PDB file of C-alpha atoms in Angstrom:
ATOM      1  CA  UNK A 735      87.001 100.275 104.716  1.00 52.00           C
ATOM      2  CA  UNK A 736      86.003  99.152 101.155  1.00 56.00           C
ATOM      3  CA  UNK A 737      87.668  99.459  98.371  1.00 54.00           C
ATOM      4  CA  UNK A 738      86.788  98.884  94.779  1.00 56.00           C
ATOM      5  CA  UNK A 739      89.382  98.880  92.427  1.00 58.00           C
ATOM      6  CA  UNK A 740      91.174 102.265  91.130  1.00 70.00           C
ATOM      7  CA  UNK A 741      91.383 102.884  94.465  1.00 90.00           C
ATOM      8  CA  UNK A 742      87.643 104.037  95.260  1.00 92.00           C
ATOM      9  CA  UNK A 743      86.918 104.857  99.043  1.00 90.00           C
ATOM     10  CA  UNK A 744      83.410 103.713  99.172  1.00 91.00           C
ATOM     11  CA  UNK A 745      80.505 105.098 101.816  1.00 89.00           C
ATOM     12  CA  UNK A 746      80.382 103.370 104.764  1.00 87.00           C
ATOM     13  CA  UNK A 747      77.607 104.869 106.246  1.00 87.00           C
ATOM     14  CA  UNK A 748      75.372 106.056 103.921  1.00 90.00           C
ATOM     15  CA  UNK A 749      71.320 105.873 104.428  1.00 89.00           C
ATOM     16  CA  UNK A 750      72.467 105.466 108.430  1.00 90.00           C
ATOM     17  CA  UNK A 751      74.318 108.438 109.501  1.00 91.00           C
ATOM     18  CA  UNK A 752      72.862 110.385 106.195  1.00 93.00           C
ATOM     19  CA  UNK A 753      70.626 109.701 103.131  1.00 94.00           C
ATOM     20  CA  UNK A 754      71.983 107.183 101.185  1.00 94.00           C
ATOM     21  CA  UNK A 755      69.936 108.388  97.770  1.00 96.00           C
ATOM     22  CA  UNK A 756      71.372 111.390  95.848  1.00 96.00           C
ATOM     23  CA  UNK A 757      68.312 113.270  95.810  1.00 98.00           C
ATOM     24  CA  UNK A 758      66.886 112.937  99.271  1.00 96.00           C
ATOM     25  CA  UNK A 759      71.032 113.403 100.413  1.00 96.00           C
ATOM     26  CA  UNK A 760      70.456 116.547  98.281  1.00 96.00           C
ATOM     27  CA  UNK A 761      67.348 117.776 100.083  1.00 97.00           C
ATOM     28  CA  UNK A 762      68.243 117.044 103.226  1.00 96.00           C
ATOM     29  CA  UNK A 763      71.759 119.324 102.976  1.00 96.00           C
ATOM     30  CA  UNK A 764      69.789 122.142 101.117  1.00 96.00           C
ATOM     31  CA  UNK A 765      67.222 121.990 104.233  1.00 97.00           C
ATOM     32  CA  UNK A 766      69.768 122.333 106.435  1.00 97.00           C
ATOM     33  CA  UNK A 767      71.658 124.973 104.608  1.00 97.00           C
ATOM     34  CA  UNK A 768      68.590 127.065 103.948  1.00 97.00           C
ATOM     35  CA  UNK A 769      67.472 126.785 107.504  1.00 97.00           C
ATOM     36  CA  UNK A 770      71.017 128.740 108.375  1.00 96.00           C
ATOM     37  CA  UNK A 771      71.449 132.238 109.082  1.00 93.00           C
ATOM     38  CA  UNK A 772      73.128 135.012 107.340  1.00 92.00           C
ATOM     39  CA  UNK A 773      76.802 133.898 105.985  1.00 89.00           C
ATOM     40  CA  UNK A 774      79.530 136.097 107.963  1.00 88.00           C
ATOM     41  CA  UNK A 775      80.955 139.144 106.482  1.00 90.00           C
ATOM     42  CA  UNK A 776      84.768 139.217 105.036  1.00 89.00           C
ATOM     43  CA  UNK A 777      86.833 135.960 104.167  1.00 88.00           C
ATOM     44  CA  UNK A 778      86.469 132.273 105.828  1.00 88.00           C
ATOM     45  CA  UNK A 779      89.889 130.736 106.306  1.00 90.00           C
ATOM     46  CA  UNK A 780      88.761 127.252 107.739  1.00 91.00           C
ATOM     47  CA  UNK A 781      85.653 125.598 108.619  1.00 92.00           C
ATOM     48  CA  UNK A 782      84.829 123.534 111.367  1.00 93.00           C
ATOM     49  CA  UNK A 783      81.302 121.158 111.072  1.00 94.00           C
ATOM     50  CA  UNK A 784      80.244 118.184 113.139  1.00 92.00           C
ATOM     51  CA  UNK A 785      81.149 114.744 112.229  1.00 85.00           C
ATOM     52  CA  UNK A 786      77.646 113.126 113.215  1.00 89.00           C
ATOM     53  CA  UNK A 787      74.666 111.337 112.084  1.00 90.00           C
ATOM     54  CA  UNK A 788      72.790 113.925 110.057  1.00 92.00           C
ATOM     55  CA  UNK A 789      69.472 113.491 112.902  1.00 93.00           C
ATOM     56  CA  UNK A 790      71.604 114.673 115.262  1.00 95.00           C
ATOM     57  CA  UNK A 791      74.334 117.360 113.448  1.00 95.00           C
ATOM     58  CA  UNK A 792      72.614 118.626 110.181  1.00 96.00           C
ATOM     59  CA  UNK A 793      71.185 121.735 111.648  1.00 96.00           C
ATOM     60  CA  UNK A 794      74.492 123.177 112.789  1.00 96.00           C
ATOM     61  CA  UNK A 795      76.452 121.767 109.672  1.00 96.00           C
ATOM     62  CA  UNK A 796      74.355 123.533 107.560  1.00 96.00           C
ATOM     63  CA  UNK A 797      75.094 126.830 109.109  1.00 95.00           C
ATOM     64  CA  UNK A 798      79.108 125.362 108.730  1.00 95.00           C
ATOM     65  CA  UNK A 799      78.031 124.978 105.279  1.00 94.00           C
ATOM     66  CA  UNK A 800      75.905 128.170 104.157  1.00 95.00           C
ATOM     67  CA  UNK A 801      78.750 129.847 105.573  1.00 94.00           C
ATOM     68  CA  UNK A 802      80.813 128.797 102.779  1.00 93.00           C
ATOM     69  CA  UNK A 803      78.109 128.781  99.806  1.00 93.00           C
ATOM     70  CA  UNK A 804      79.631 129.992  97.066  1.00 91.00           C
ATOM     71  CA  UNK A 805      83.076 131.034  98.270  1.00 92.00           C
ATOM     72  CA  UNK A 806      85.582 130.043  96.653  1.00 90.00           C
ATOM     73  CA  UNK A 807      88.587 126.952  98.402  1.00 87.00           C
ATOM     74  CA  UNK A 808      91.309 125.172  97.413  1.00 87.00           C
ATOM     75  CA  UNK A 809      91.275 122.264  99.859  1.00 88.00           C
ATOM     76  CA  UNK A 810      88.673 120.628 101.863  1.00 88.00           C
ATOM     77  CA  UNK A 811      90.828 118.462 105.020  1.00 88.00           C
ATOM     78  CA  UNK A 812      88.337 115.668 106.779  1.00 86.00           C
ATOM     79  CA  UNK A 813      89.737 114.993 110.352  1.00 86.00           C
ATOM     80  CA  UNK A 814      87.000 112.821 111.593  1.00 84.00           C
ATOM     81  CA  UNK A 815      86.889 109.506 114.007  1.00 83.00           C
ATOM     82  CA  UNK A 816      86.663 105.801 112.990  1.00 83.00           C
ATOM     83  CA  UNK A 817      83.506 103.874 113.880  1.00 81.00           C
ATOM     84  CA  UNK A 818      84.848 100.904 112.774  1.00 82.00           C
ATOM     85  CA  UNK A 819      88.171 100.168 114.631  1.00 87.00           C
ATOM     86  CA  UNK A 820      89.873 101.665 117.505  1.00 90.00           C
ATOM     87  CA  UNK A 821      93.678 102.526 116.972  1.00 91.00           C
ATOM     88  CA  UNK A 822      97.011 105.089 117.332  1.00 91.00           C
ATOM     89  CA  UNK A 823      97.671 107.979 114.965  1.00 88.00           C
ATOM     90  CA  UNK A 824      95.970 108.317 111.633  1.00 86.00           C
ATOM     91  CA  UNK A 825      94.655 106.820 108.764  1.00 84.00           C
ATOM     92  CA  UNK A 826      94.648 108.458 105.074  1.00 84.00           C
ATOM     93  CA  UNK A 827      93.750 107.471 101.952  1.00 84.00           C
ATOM     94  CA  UNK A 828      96.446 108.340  99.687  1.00 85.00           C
ATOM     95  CA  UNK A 829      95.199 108.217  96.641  1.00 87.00           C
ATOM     96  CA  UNK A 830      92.401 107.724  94.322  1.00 92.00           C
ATOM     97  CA  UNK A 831      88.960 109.571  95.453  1.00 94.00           C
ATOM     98  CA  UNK A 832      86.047 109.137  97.480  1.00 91.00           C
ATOM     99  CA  UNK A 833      82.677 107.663  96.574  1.00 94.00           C
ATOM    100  CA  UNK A 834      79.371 109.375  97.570  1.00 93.00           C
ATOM    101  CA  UNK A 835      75.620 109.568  97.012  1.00 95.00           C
ATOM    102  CA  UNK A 836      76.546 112.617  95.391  1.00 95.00           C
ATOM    103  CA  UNK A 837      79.561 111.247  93.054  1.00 95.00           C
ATOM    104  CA  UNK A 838      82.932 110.725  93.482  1.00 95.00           C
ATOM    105  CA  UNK A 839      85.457 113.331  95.297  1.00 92.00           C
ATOM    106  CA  UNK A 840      89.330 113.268  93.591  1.00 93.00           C
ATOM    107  CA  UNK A 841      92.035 112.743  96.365  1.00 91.00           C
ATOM    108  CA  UNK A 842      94.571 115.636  95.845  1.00 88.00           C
ATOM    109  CA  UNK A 843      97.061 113.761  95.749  1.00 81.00           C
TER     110      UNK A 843
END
């Protein structure tokens, strides 16, 4: 993982598993979104959407994603794999927030 300090998560894989430019990240999760059917009627308790290069997973994220659109949520929880190192249990970062093309996500903490 790196780290800068204040306890930044950087990207690891952005412009390989996604655009690594804000506005083409942009575009390419709008496309996606707009290319999604009708949201579902009534309230959306959890979400489920692929953990996956965008090539490959964008399409059905996007539907994960429209389905949400402008709903309101308290918590967003990322279980997804490492690609970097194989080991037991979990890893979290505790504290601090998340860097993307996009800006920087707080870690509630």
């Amino acid at each position: 993982m790196r780290r800068t300090s204040g306890g930044v998560r950087e990207p690891c894989w952005d412009g390989q598993f996604y655009p690594g430019e804000p506005e083409a990240l942009r575009r390419e999760v709008l496309r996606h979104m707009s290319a999604a059917g009708p949201a579902p009627a009534g309230s959306v308790v959890g979400l489920v959407a692929p953990h996956a290069g965008y090539v490959y997973s964008g399409p059905v994220a996007g539907e994960a994603y429209a389905a949400i659109r402008g709903r309101p949520y308290e918590r967003v929880v990322v279980l997804a794999p490492s690609h970097r190192a194989a080991f037991r249990g979990a890893s979290i970062w505790p504290a601090g927030s998340y860097r993307t093309p996009l800006g920087e996500i707080p870690i509630d903490e």
